[in-house]
CSV table of C-alpha atoms and ligand atoms in Angstrom, one decimal:
chain,number,residue,atom,x,y,z
A,12,UNK,CA,49.9,-8.4,24.2
A,13,UNK,CA,48.8,-11.8,25.5
A,14,UNK,CA,51.4,-14.5,25.4
A,15,UNK,CA,50.8,-17.6,23.2
A,16,UNK,CA,49.0,-20.3,25.1
A,17,UNK,CA,48.2,-23.3,23.0
A,18,UNK,CA,47.3,-25.2,26.2
A,19,UNK,CA,44.5,-22.8,27.1
A,20,UNK,CA,42.0,-24.8,29.2
A,21,UNK,CA,39.2,-22.3,28.9
A,22,UNK,CA,38.6,-18.7,28.1
A,23,UNK,CA,36.5,-16.5,30.4
A,24,UNK,CA,33.8,-14.1,29.1
A,25,UNK,CA,31.9,-11.4,31.0
A,26,UNK,CA,28.8,-9.7,29.6
A,27,UNK,CA,28.1,-6.0,30.5
A,28,UNK,CA,24.3,-6.0,29.7
A,29,UNK,CA,21.8,-8.8,29.8
A,30,UNK,CA,18.9,-7.2,27.8
A,31,UNK,CA,17.6,-8.0,24.3
A,32,UNK,CA,21.0,-8.9,22.8
A,33,UNK,CA,22.9,-9.9,26.0
A,34,UNK,CA,20.4,-12.5,27.0
A,35,UNK,CA,20.6,-14.1,23.6
A,36,UNK,CA,24.4,-14.1,23.7
A,37,UNK,CA,24.3,-15.8,27.1
A,38,UNK,CA,21.8,-18.4,25.7
A,39,UNK,CA,24.0,-19.2,22.7
A,40,UNK,CA,27.1,-19.4,24.8
A,41,UNK,CA,25.4,-22.1,26.8
A,42,UNK,CA,23.4,-23.9,24.1
A,43,UNK,CA,26.3,-23.9,21.5
A,44,UNK,CA,29.1,-24.4,24.0
A,45,UNK,CA,30.6,-27.5,22.3
A,46,UNK,CA,30.7,-26.1,18.9
A,47,UNK,CA,32.0,-22.7,20.1
A,48,UNK,CA,34.7,-24.5,22.0
A,49,UNK,CA,35.8,-26.4,18.9
A,50,UNK,CA,35.7,-23.3,16.8
A,51,UNK,CA,37.4,-21.0,19.3
A,52,UNK,CA,40.0,-23.6,20.4
A,53,UNK,CA,39.0,-23.7,24.0
A,54,UNK,CA,35.7,-23.7,26.0
A,55,UNK,CA,34.2,-20.3,26.6
A,56,UNK,CA,33.0,-19.9,30.2
A,57,UNK,CA,30.5,-17.1,31.0
A,58,UNK,CA,31.6,-15.8,34.4
A,59,UNK,CA,29.1,-12.9,34.9
A,60,UNK,CA,26.4,-10.7,33.5
A,61,UNK,CA,26.3,-7.1,34.6
A,62,UNK,CA,22.8,-5.5,34.8
A,63,UNK,CA,21.0,-2.8,36.7
A,64,UNK,CA,18.3,-5.0,38.2
A,65,UNK,CA,19.6,-8.3,39.4
A,66,UNK,CA,16.2,-9.4,40.7
A,67,UNK,CA,14.6,-9.4,37.2
A,68,UNK,CA,14.0,-12.9,35.6
A,69,UNK,CA,16.0,-13.1,32.4
A,70,UNK,CA,15.4,-15.9,29.9
A,71,UNK,CA,18.6,-17.5,28.9
A,72,UNK,CA,20.7,-16.2,31.8
A,73,UNK,CA,21.4,-18.2,35.0
A,74,UNK,CA,20.5,-15.8,37.8
A,75,UNK,CA,23.6,-16.8,39.7
A,76,UNK,CA,25.6,-15.0,37.1
A,77,UNK,CA,23.9,-11.6,37.5
A,78,UNK,CA,25.7,-8.7,39.2
A,79,UNK,CA,25.1,-5.0,39.5
A,80,UNK,CA,28.8,-4.4,40.2
A,81,UNK,CA,29.8,-3.8,36.6
A,82,UNK,CA,33.1,-2.2,37.4
A,83,UNK,CA,34.3,-5.3,39.4
A,84,UNK,CA,33.2,-7.5,36.5
A,85,UNK,CA,34.8,-5.4,33.9
A,86,UNK,CA,38.1,-5.2,35.7
A,87,UNK,CA,38.2,-8.9,36.7
A,88,UNK,CA,40.7,-9.7,34.0
A,89,UNK,CA,38.6,-12.1,32.0
A,90,UNK,CA,39.7,-12.9,28.4
A,91,UNK,CA,36.7,-11.2,26.7
A,92,UNK,CA,34.4,-8.4,28.0
A,93,UNK,CA,31.3,-8.1,25.9
A,94,UNK,CA,29.7,-4.7,26.2
A,95,UNK,CA,26.0,-4.8,25.4
A,96,UNK,CA,24.6,-2.0,27.6
A,97,UNK,CA,24.5,0.8,25.0
A,98,UNK,CA,24.9,4.5,25.6
A,99,UNK,CA,28.1,6.5,26.1
A,100,UNK,CA,28.6,6.3,29.9
A,101,UNK,CA,29.2,4.2,31.8
A,102,UNK,CA,29.9,1.9,28.8
A,103,UNK,CA,33.0,3.9,27.7
A,104,UNK,CA,34.6,3.9,31.2
A,105,UNK,CA,33.9,0.2,31.7
A,106,UNK,CA,35.4,-0.7,28.3
A,107,UNK,CA,38.5,1.4,29.0
A,108,UNK,CA,38.9,-0.2,32.5
A,109,UNK,CA,38.4,-3.7,31.0
A,110,UNK,CA,41.1,-3.0,28.4
A,111,UNK,CA,43.5,-1.7,31.1
A,112,UNK,CA,42.9,-5.0,33.0
A,113,UNK,CA,44.0,-6.9,29.8
A,114,UNK,CA,40.6,-8.0,28.4
A,115,UNK,CA,39.7,-7.9,24.8
A,116,UNK,CA,36.4,-6.2,23.9
A,117,UNK,CA,33.5,-7.1,21.8
A,118,UNK,CA,30.8,-4.4,21.6
A,119,UNK,CA,27.6,-3.6,19.6
A,120,UNK,CA,27.7,0.0,20.8
A,121,UNK,CA,27.5,2.1,17.5
A,122,UNK,CA,26.7,5.3,19.5
A,123,UNK,CA,29.9,5.1,21.5
A,124,UNK,CA,32.1,4.0,18.5
A,125,UNK,CA,30.8,6.9,16.4
A,126,UNK,CA,31.2,9.4,19.1
A,127,UNK,CA,34.6,8.3,20.6
A,128,UNK,CA,36.0,5.4,18.6
A,129,UNK,CA,39.4,7.1,18.6
A,130,UNK,CA,39.7,6.7,22.4
A,131,UNK,CA,38.7,3.1,22.3
A,132,UNK,CA,41.0,2.2,19.5
A,133,UNK,CA,43.9,4.0,21.1
A,134,UNK,CA,43.3,2.1,24.4
A,135,UNK,CA,43.1,-1.2,22.5
A,136,UNK,CA,46.4,-0.4,20.9
A,137,UNK,CA,48.0,0.7,24.2
A,138,UNK,CA,46.9,-2.4,26.1
A,139,UNK,CA,47.5,-4.9,23.2
A,140,UNK,CA,43.9,-6.2,23.1
A,141,UNK,CA,41.3,-6.6,20.5
A,142,UNK,CA,38.3,-4.3,19.9
A,143,UNK,CA,35.7,-6.0,17.7
A,144,UNK,CA,32.3,-4.5,16.9
A,145,UNK,CA,30.6,-6.4,14.0
A,146,UNK,CA,27.2,-6.1,15.6
A,147,UNK,CA,27.3,-2.3,15.8
A,148,UNK,CA,26.2,-1.9,12.2
A,149,UNK,CA,23.5,-3.9,10.5
A,150,UNK,CA,23.0,-6.5,13.2
A,151,UNK,CA,23.5,-10.0,11.9
A,152,UNK,CA,24.9,-9.0,8.5
A,153,UNK,CA,28.6,-9.8,8.1
A,154,UNK,CA,29.7,-6.4,6.9
A,155,UNK,CA,32.5,-4.8,8.9
A,156,UNK,CA,34.9,-7.7,8.6
A,157,UNK,CA,34.4,-8.0,4.8
A,158,UNK,CA,35.0,-4.2,4.6
A,159,UNK,CA,38.1,-4.4,6.8
A,160,UNK,CA,39.5,-7.7,5.6
A,161,UNK,CA,38.0,-9.1,2.4
A,162,UNK,CA,38.0,-5.7,0.6
A,163,UNK,CA,41.3,-4.6,2.0
A,164,UNK,CA,42.9,-5.0,-1.4
A,165,UNK,CA,40.4,-3.0,-3.3
A,166,UNK,CA,39.5,0.7,-3.5
A,167,UNK,CA,36.0,1.4,-2.2
A,168,UNK,CA,34.4,4.3,-4.0
A,169,UNK,CA,31.0,4.3,-2.4
A,170,UNK,CA,28.9,2.7,0.3
A,171,UNK,CA,25.2,3.0,0.1
A,172,UNK,CA,22.9,1.3,2.5
A,173,UNK,CA,19.7,0.9,4.5
A,174,UNK,CA,21.1,0.5,8.0
A,175,UNK,CA,18.1,1.3,10.2
A,176,UNK,CA,15.3,-1.3,10.3
A,177,UNK,CA,12.8,0.9,12.2
A,178,UNK,CA,12.7,3.6,9.5
A,179,UNK,CA,12.8,1.0,6.7
A,180,UNK,CA,9.7,-0.7,8.3
A,181,UNK,CA,7.9,2.7,8.4
A,182,UNK,CA,8.8,3.8,4.9
A,183,UNK,CA,8.0,0.3,3.5
A,184,UNK,CA,4.5,0.4,5.1
A,185,UNK,CA,3.9,4.0,3.8
A,186,UNK,CA,4.8,2.8,0.4
A,187,UNK,CA,2.7,-0.4,0.6
A,188,UNK,CA,-0.4,1.1,2.2
A,189,UNK,CA,-0.3,4.8,1.2
A,190,UNK,CA,-0.5,5.5,5.0
A,191,UNK,CA,0.7,8.6,6.8
A,192,UNK,CA,4.0,8.7,8.7
A,193,UNK,CA,2.3,9.2,12.1
A,194,UNK,CA,-0.1,6.3,11.7
A,195,UNK,CA,2.6,3.9,10.6
A,196,UNK,CA,4.9,5.0,13.4
A,197,UNK,CA,2.2,4.2,15.9
A,198,UNK,CA,1.7,0.8,14.3
A,199,UNK,CA,5.5,0.1,14.4
A,200,UNK,CA,5.5,1.0,18.1
A,201,UNK,CA,2.6,-1.3,18.8
A,202,UNK,CA,4.4,-4.2,17.0
A,203,UNK,CA,7.6,-3.5,18.9
A,204,UNK,CA,9.6,-2.4,15.8
A,205,UNK,CA,9.9,1.2,17.0
A,206,UNK,CA,10.9,2.3,20.5
A,207,UNK,CA,8.5,4.3,22.7
A,208,UNK,CA,10.9,7.2,22.1
A,209,UNK,CA,11.8,6.7,18.4
A,210,UNK,CA,14.0,9.8,18.1
A,211,UNK,CA,17.3,8.0,17.5
A,212,UNK,CA,15.8,6.0,14.7
A,213,UNK,CA,13.4,8.4,12.9
A,214,UNK,CA,15.7,11.4,13.2
A,215,UNK,CA,18.5,9.4,11.6
A,216,UNK,CA,21.0,9.5,14.6
A,217,UNK,CA,21.2,5.6,14.7
A,218,UNK,CA,21.9,5.5,10.9
A,219,UNK,CA,24.4,8.4,11.2
A,220,UNK,CA,26.4,6.5,13.8
A,221,UNK,CA,26.5,3.5,11.6
A,222,UNK,CA,27.4,5.6,8.6
A,223,UNK,CA,30.4,7.0,10.5
A,224,UNK,CA,31.6,3.5,11.4
A,225,UNK,CA,31.1,2.2,7.8
A,226,UNK,CA,32.8,5.2,6.3
A,227,UNK,CA,35.8,4.9,8.6
A,228,UNK,CA,36.4,1.3,7.6
A,229,UNK,CA,35.7,1.7,3.9
A,230,UNK,CA,37.8,4.8,3.4
A,231,UNK,CA,40.6,4.2,6.1
A,232,UNK,CA,39.8,7.6,7.6
A,233,UNK,CA,38.5,8.5,11.1
A,234,UNK,CA,34.9,9.6,10.8
A,235,UNK,CA,32.9,10.9,13.7
A,236,UNK,CA,29.2,11.2,14.2
A,237,UNK,CA,29.5,15.0,13.9
A,238,UNK,CA,31.0,14.6,10.4
A,239,UNK,CA,27.9,13.0,9.1
A,240,UNK,CA,25.1,15.1,7.5
A,241,UNK,CA,21.8,13.9,8.9
A,242,UNK,CA,18.2,14.2,8.0
A,243,UNK,CA,15.5,11.9,9.4
A,244,UNK,CA,12.2,10.7,7.9
A,245,UNK,CA,9.7,12.7,10.1
A,246,UNK,CA,8.9,15.1,7.2
A,247,UNK,CA,8.3,12.4,4.6
A,248,UNK,CA,4.6,12.7,3.7
A,249,UNK,CA,2.2,10.3,2.2
A,250,UNK,CA,2.2,12.7,-0.8
A,251,UNK,CA,6.0,12.4,-1.2
A,252,UNK,CA,5.7,8.6,-1.1
A,253,UNK,CA,2.8,8.7,-3.7
A,254,UNK,CA,4.8,11.0,-6.0
A,255,UNK,CA,7.8,8.7,-5.8
A,256,UNK,CA,5.7,5.7,-6.6
A,257,UNK,CA,4.1,7.4,-9.6
A,258,UNK,CA,7.6,8.1,-11.0
A,259,UNK,CA,8.8,4.5,-10.4
A,260,UNK,CA,10.7,5.3,-7.2
A,261,UNK,CA,10.5,4.3,-3.6
A,262,UNK,CA,11.7,6.4,-0.6
A,263,UNK,CA,14.4,4.9,1.6
A,264,UNK,CA,16.4,6.4,4.5
A,265,UNK,CA,19.9,5.9,3.1
A,266,UNK,CA,23.4,6.1,4.6
A,267,UNK,CA,25.8,7.2,1.9
A,268,UNK,CA,29.6,7.5,2.2
A,269,UNK,CA,31.5,8.3,-1.0
A,270,UNK,CA,34.6,9.8,-2.4
A,271,UNK,CA,34.4,13.4,-3.5
A,272,UNK,CA,34.8,14.1,-7.2
A,273,UNK,CA,38.5,14.9,-6.7
A,274,UNK,CA,39.0,11.7,-4.7
A,275,UNK,CA,40.8,13.7,-1.9
A,276,UNK,CA,37.8,13.9,0.3
A,277,UNK,CA,34.8,12.1,1.6
A,278,UNK,CA,31.1,13.0,2.1
A,279,UNK,CA,29.1,11.0,4.6
A,280,UNK,CA,25.3,11.6,4.7
A,281,UNK,CA,22.1,10.1,6.0
A,282,UNK,CA,18.8,11.3,4.6
A,283,UNK,CA,15.6,10.1,2.9
A,284,UNK,CA,16.2,9.5,-0.9
A,285,UNK,CA,14.3,8.3,-3.9
A,286,UNK,CA,15.6,5.0,-5.2
A,287,UNK,CA,14.4,3.5,-8.5
A,288,UNK,CA,12.2,0.5,-8.0
A,289,UNK,CA,14.6,-1.5,-10.2
A,290,UNK,CA,17.5,-0.9,-7.8
A,291,UNK,CA,18.3,-3.8,-5.4
A,292,UNK,CA,17.9,-1.5,-2.4
A,293,UNK,CA,14.3,-0.8,-3.4
A,294,UNK,CA,13.4,-4.5,-2.7
A,295,UNK,CA,14.6,-4.3,0.9
A,296,UNK,CA,11.4,-4.1,2.8
A,297,UNK,CA,10.2,-4.1,6.4
A,298,UNK,CA,12.9,-4.1,9.1
A,299,UNK,CA,15.6,-5.6,6.9
A,300,UNK,CA,18.9,-3.9,6.2
A,301,UNK,CA,21.1,-4.0,3.1
A,302,UNK,CA,24.4,-2.3,2.2
A,303,UNK,CA,25.7,-1.8,-1.3
A,304,UNK,CA,29.4,-1.4,-1.7
A,305,UNK,CA,31.0,-0.1,-4.9
A,306,UNK,CA,34.7,-0.9,-5.2
A,307,UNK,CA,37.0,-0.3,-8.1
A,308,UNK,CA,37.9,-3.9,-8.9
A,309,UNK,CA,35.1,-5.9,-7.2
A,310,UNK,CA,32.4,-3.7,-8.7
A,311,UNK,CA,29.1,-3.8,-6.9
A,312,UNK,CA,28.7,-6.0,-3.8
A,313,UNK,CA,25.5,-6.2,-1.7
A,314,UNK,CA,25.1,-7.4,1.9
A,315,UNK,CA,21.5,-8.1,3.0
A,316,UNK,CA,19.9,-9.5,6.2
A,317,UNK,CA,18.4,-8.7,9.6
A,318,UNK,CA,19.8,-5.5,11.1
A,319,UNK,CA,18.4,-5.9,14.6
A,320,UNK,CA,16.8,-8.3,17.0
A,321,UNK,CA,18.3,-10.3,19.9
A,322,UNK,CA,19.3,-13.5,18.2
A,323,UNK,CA,20.4,-12.0,14.9
A,324,UNK,CA,22.6,-9.4,16.6
A,325,UNK,CA,23.9,-12.1,19.0
A,326,UNK,CA,25.1,-14.1,16.0
A,327,UNK,CA,27.4,-11.2,15.1
A,328,UNK,CA,28.5,-10.8,18.7
A,329,UNK,CA,29.3,-14.6,18.9
A,330,UNK,CA,31.3,-14.4,15.7
A,331,UNK,CA,33.4,-11.7,17.2
A,332,UNK,CA,33.8,-13.6,20.5
A,333,UNK,CA,35.2,-16.6,18.6
A,334,UNK,CA,37.6,-14.4,16.6
A,335,UNK,CA,38.9,-12.7,19.7
A,336,UNK,CA,39.2,-16.0,21.5
A,337,UNK,CA,41.2,-17.5,18.7
A,338,UNK,CA,43.6,-14.5,18.9
A,339,UNK,CA,44.0,-14.9,22.7
A,340,UNK,CA,44.9,-18.5,22.2
A,341,UNK,CA,47.4,-17.7,19.5
A,342,UNK,CA,48.8,-14.8,21.5
A,343,UNK,CA,48.0,-12.4,18.6
A,344,UNK,CA,45.6,-9.6,17.8
A,345,UNK,CA,43.3,-8.8,14.9
A,346,UNK,CA,44.1,-5.9,12.7
A,347,UNK,CA,44.3,-2.5,14.4
A,348,UNK,CA,42.2,0.5,13.2
A,349,UNK,CA,43.3,1.7,9.8
A,350,UNK,CA,43.1,5.5,9.4
A,351,UNK,CA,46.2,6.0,7.2
A,352,UNK,CA,44.3,7.7,4.3
A,353,UNK,CA,43.3,10.7,6.4
A,354,UNK,CA,40.7,11.9,3.8
A,355,UNK,CA,39.1,15.2,4.5
A,356,UNK,CA,35.5,14.7,5.5
A,357,UNK,CA,33.6,17.4,3.6
A,358,UNK,CA,30.2,19.0,4.1
A,359,UNK,CA,27.1,17.8,2.3
A,360,UNK,CA,27.3,20.8,0.0
A,361,UNK,CA,30.2,18.9,-1.8
A,362,UNK,CA,28.0,15.8,-2.4
A,363,UNK,CA,27.1,15.2,-6.0
A,364,UNK,CA,23.8,13.5,-6.8
A,365,UNK,CA,20.4,13.9,-8.6
A,366,UNK,CA,17.3,15.7,-7.2
A,367,UNK,CA,13.6,15.7,-7.4
A,368,UNK,CA,12.0,19.1,-6.8
A,369,UNK,CA,8.2,19.5,-6.5
A,370,UNK,CA,6.9,23.1,-6.9
A,371,UNK,CA,3.5,24.7,-6.7
A,372,UNK,CA,3.4,27.5,-9.3
A,373,UNK,CA,0.9,29.8,-11.1
A,374,UNK,CA,0.2,28.7,-14.6
A,375,UNK,CA,1.0,31.8,-16.6
A,376,UNK,CA,3.4,32.7,-19.3
A,377,UNK,CA,7.1,32.9,-18.3
A,378,UNK,CA,6.8,30.8,-15.1
A,379,UNK,CA,8.5,27.7,-16.6
A,380,UNK,CA,11.2,30.0,-18.1
A,381,UNK,CA,11.8,31.6,-14.7
A,382,UNK,CA,12.0,28.3,-12.9
A,383,UNK,CA,14.4,26.9,-15.6
A,384,UNK,CA,16.5,30.0,-15.2
A,385,UNK,CA,16.9,29.5,-11.5
A,386,UNK,CA,18.3,26.0,-12.1
A,387,UNK,CA,20.5,27.2,-15.0
A,388,UNK,CA,21.9,30.2,-13.1
A,389,UNK,CA,23.1,27.8,-10.4
A,390,UNK,CA,24.6,25.3,-12.8
A,391,UNK,CA,22.0,22.6,-12.2
A,392,UNK,CA,21.0,20.8,-15.3
A,393,UNK,CA,17.4,19.7,-15.7
A,394,UNK,CA,16.7,16.1,-16.7
A,395,UNK,CA,13.0,16.5,-17.2
A,396,UNK,CA,10.0,18.6,-16.1
A,397,UNK,CA,6.4,17.5,-15.7
A,398,UNK,CA,3.5,19.9,-15.3
A,399,UNK,CA,0.2,19.0,-13.7
A,400,UNK,CA,-3.0,21.1,-13.3
A,401,UNK,CA,-3.5,24.7,-14.4
A,402,UNK,CA,-4.5,28.1,-13.1
A,403,UNK,CA,-3.4,28.7,-9.5
A,404,UNK,CA,-3.1,25.0,-8.9
A,405,UNK,CA,-0.3,24.1,-11.3
A,406,UNK,CA,2.4,21.8,-10.1
A,407,UNK,CA,5.8,21.4,-11.6
A,408,UNK,CA,8.0,18.4,-10.9
A,409,UNK,CA,11.6,18.9,-11.9
A,410,UNK,CA,14.2,16.1,-12.0
A,411,UNK,CA,17.8,17.0,-12.4
A,412,UNK,CA,21.0,15.5,-13.7
A,413,UNK,CA,23.8,15.2,-11.2
A,414,UNK,CA,24.6,18.4,-9.4
A,415,UNK,CA,26.4,19.6,-6.4
A,416,UNK,CA,24.3,19.7,-3.3
A,417,UNK,CA,25.3,23.3,-2.6
A,418,UNK,CA,24.2,24.4,-6.1
A,419,UNK,CA,20.8,22.7,-5.6
A,420,UNK,CA,20.4,24.4,-2.2
A,421,UNK,CA,21.1,27.8,-3.9
A,422,UNK,CA,18.6,26.9,-6.6
A,423,UNK,CA,15.9,26.2,-4.0
A,424,UNK,CA,16.7,29.4,-2.1
A,425,UNK,CA,16.1,31.3,-5.4
A,426,UNK,CA,12.9,29.4,-6.1
A,427,UNK,CA,11.6,30.1,-2.7
A,428,UNK,CA,11.9,33.9,-3.2
A,429,UNK,CA,10.7,33.8,-6.8
A,430,UNK,CA,7.3,35.5,-7.7
A,431,UNK,CA,6.7,32.5,-10.1
A,432,UNK,CA,6.8,29.9,-7.3
A,433,UNK,CA,4.0,29.8,-4.8
A,434,UNK,CA,5.5,27.0,-2.7
A,435,UNK,CA,8.4,24.5,-2.8
A,436,UNK,CA,6.4,21.4,-1.9
A,437,UNK,CA,9.2,18.9,-1.7
A,438,UNK,CA,12.9,18.4,-2.5
A,439,UNK,CA,14.5,15.0,-2.3
A,440,UNK,CA,17.8,13.5,-3.4
A,441,UNK,CA,17.7,10.7,-5.9
A,442,UNK,CA,20.2,7.8,-5.5
A,443,UNK,CA,21.0,4.7,-7.4
A,444,UNK,CA,20.0,6.0,-10.8
A,445,UNK,CA,22.7,5.7,-13.4
A,446,UNK,CA,26.3,6.7,-12.8
A,447,UNK,CA,27.4,9.8,-11.0
B,5,NAP,P1,18.7,-3.4,26.3
B,5,NAP,O1,17.7,-4.5,25.9
B,5,NAP,O2,18.3,-2.1,26.7
B,5,NAP,O3,19.7,-4.0,27.3
B,5,NAP,C1,20.7,-3.2,28.0
B,5,NAP,C2,21.3,-4.0,29.1
B,5,NAP,O4,22.3,-3.3,29.7
B,5,NAP,C3,20.2,-4.3,30.2
B,5,NAP,O5,20.4,-5.6,30.7
B,5,NAP,C4,20.5,-3.3,31.3
B,5,NAP,O6,20.2,-3.7,32.6
B,5,NAP,C5,22.0,-3.1,31.1
B,5,NAP,N1,22.4,-1.7,31.5
B,5,NAP,C6,22.3,-0.6,30.8
B,5,NAP,N2,22.8,0.4,31.4
B,5,NAP,C7,23.3,0.0,32.6
B,5,NAP,C8,23.9,0.6,33.7
B,5,NAP,N3,24.2,1.9,33.7
B,5,NAP,N4,24.3,-0.2,34.7
B,5,NAP,C9,24.1,-1.6,34.7
B,5,NAP,N5,23.4,-2.2,33.7
B,5,NAP,C10,23.1,-1.4,32.6
B,5,NAP,O7,19.7,-3.1,25.0
B,5,NAP,P2,19.9,-4.1,23.7
B,5,NAP,O8,18.8,-3.8,22.8
B,5,NAP,O9,20.3,-5.4,24.2
B,5,NAP,O10,21.2,-3.3,23.1
B,5,NAP,C11,22.5,-3.5,23.6
B,5,NAP,C12,23.5,-2.9,22.6
B,5,NAP,O11,23.4,-3.5,21.4
B,5,NAP,C13,23.3,-1.4,22.3
B,5,NAP,O12,24.5,-0.8,22.2
B,5,NAP,C14,22.5,-1.4,21.0
B,5,NAP,O13,22.7,-0.2,20.3
B,5,NAP,C15,23.2,-2.6,20.3
B,5,NAP,N6,22.4,-3.2,19.3
B,5,NAP,C16,21.1,-3.6,19.6
B,5,NAP,C17,20.3,-4.2,18.6
B,5,NAP,C18,19.0,-4.7,18.9
B,5,NAP,O14,18.3,-5.2,18.0
B,5,NAP,N7,18.5,-4.7,20.2
B,5,NAP,C19,20.9,-4.4,17.3
B,5,NAP,C20,22.2,-4.0,17.1
B,5,NAP,C21,22.9,-3.4,18.1
B,5,NAP,P3,18.7,-4.0,33.1
B,5,NAP,O15,18.2,-5.1,32.2
B,5,NAP,O16,18.8,-4.3,34.5
B,5,NAP,O17,18.0,-2.7,32.8
B,6,HSE,N1,17.2,0.6,16.2
B,6,HSE,C1,18.0,0.0,15.2
B,6,HSE,C2,17.1,-0.2,13.9
B,6,HSE,C3,18.5,-1.4,15.7
B,6,HSE,O1,15.9,0.1,13.9
B,6,HSE,O2,17.7,-0.7,13.0
B,6,HSE,C4,19.7,-1.3,16.4
B,6,HSE,O3,20.8,-0.9,15.6
């Protein structure tokens, strides 16, 4: 633990990474130096920026500060090491070495936190330093500190959010233009919204890491990336989007973390879902993020804003730097990780939600009865059924009441092997419609 030092003359800061976010943090540290000093309680002096290529021109960063010796910078004993490199290694080793040298850490590295947050938190505890990571989930949106601090007196029941801007941009464009996934992805890449390799975003890995972090904070339980059920958006078709639209829904990639029915467990999942157009999350378009928290006393609370981008993400990083700086000056620390609840993280089969099922069937006597029987035999209650077309081209759209995910999966298995069903065209979870 650092000793109280009310006479702190200045606090030193080192950046590991000077890319999209790091360069904006460096710029703001310089441009807002007076305000930041007043808010933190002492001037914040940037002593170095660790990068791979020190010869590259970087807007916002004084080239004299650049170094490719990140280990020396991380272990130099500065007050705050800000990790903005991304990835697991060498970020993890550098953070651990920096903590061992007495530095507090600010990071935006969701992948590392979701994969090995336990090691980082244990090291922060051991060395008596802060580990802050507001920017790791939903960029600029103040979300983690409200969950950790403002809602600490409440009981969170559910967190439901759009935490990936790239996929929200793609799904919004598909909804607005009726375009195909592949065409919109190409446009998103051309506009710089999607990476050249979009896998982490479109396959849901980025959202799953964020879901793990959110779930851990909301439910005071350690949640790892591997605990999160994950489905991306690559199989969402223009037909799915059109069908959702026709029914008054929009498709979103959602991160959901919620208490199980017996309240002794937790299910954390990321997947495309239909959301009613009247739900506040339906209005979150383009690359924006929003997270809806349902807590016992507070009721529903929504957080909305920019989930990515250099300056927005730097805003959250700067907020953490100021908080950590204040603690250094006071000789204190922020709250440690809270995992006391130790809820069991359960498989997606235990999730309880509603479903949309689109079937291609033959239009002959007994087909509707056979389809309804498959749902009934698996304990899935049908909310409504719509039939289109006739002859060999008949389509059935079934919407269910709430059901267990494992029961719905068994129903789909049965439908796939049924003589009455020619093809299961689409199955999607429906969220945000009525109470569970
Ligand atoms: P970026 O633009 O790729 O920048 C990464 C920086 O780290 C670069 O300066 C790079 O050096 C340096 N770096 C990476 N690996 C290195 C290594 N092995 N040795 C030395 N330097 C290394 O990444 P970013 O978009 O700023 O993202 C940084 C972090 O913020 C990530 O954890 C990301 O998930 C998170 N985040 C980003 C956003 C966003 O909108 N970009 C939003 C929220 C969170 P060179 O420049 O020399 O290559
Ligand atoms: N790739 C992320 C997104 C931004 O599209 O939201 C960084 O978390």
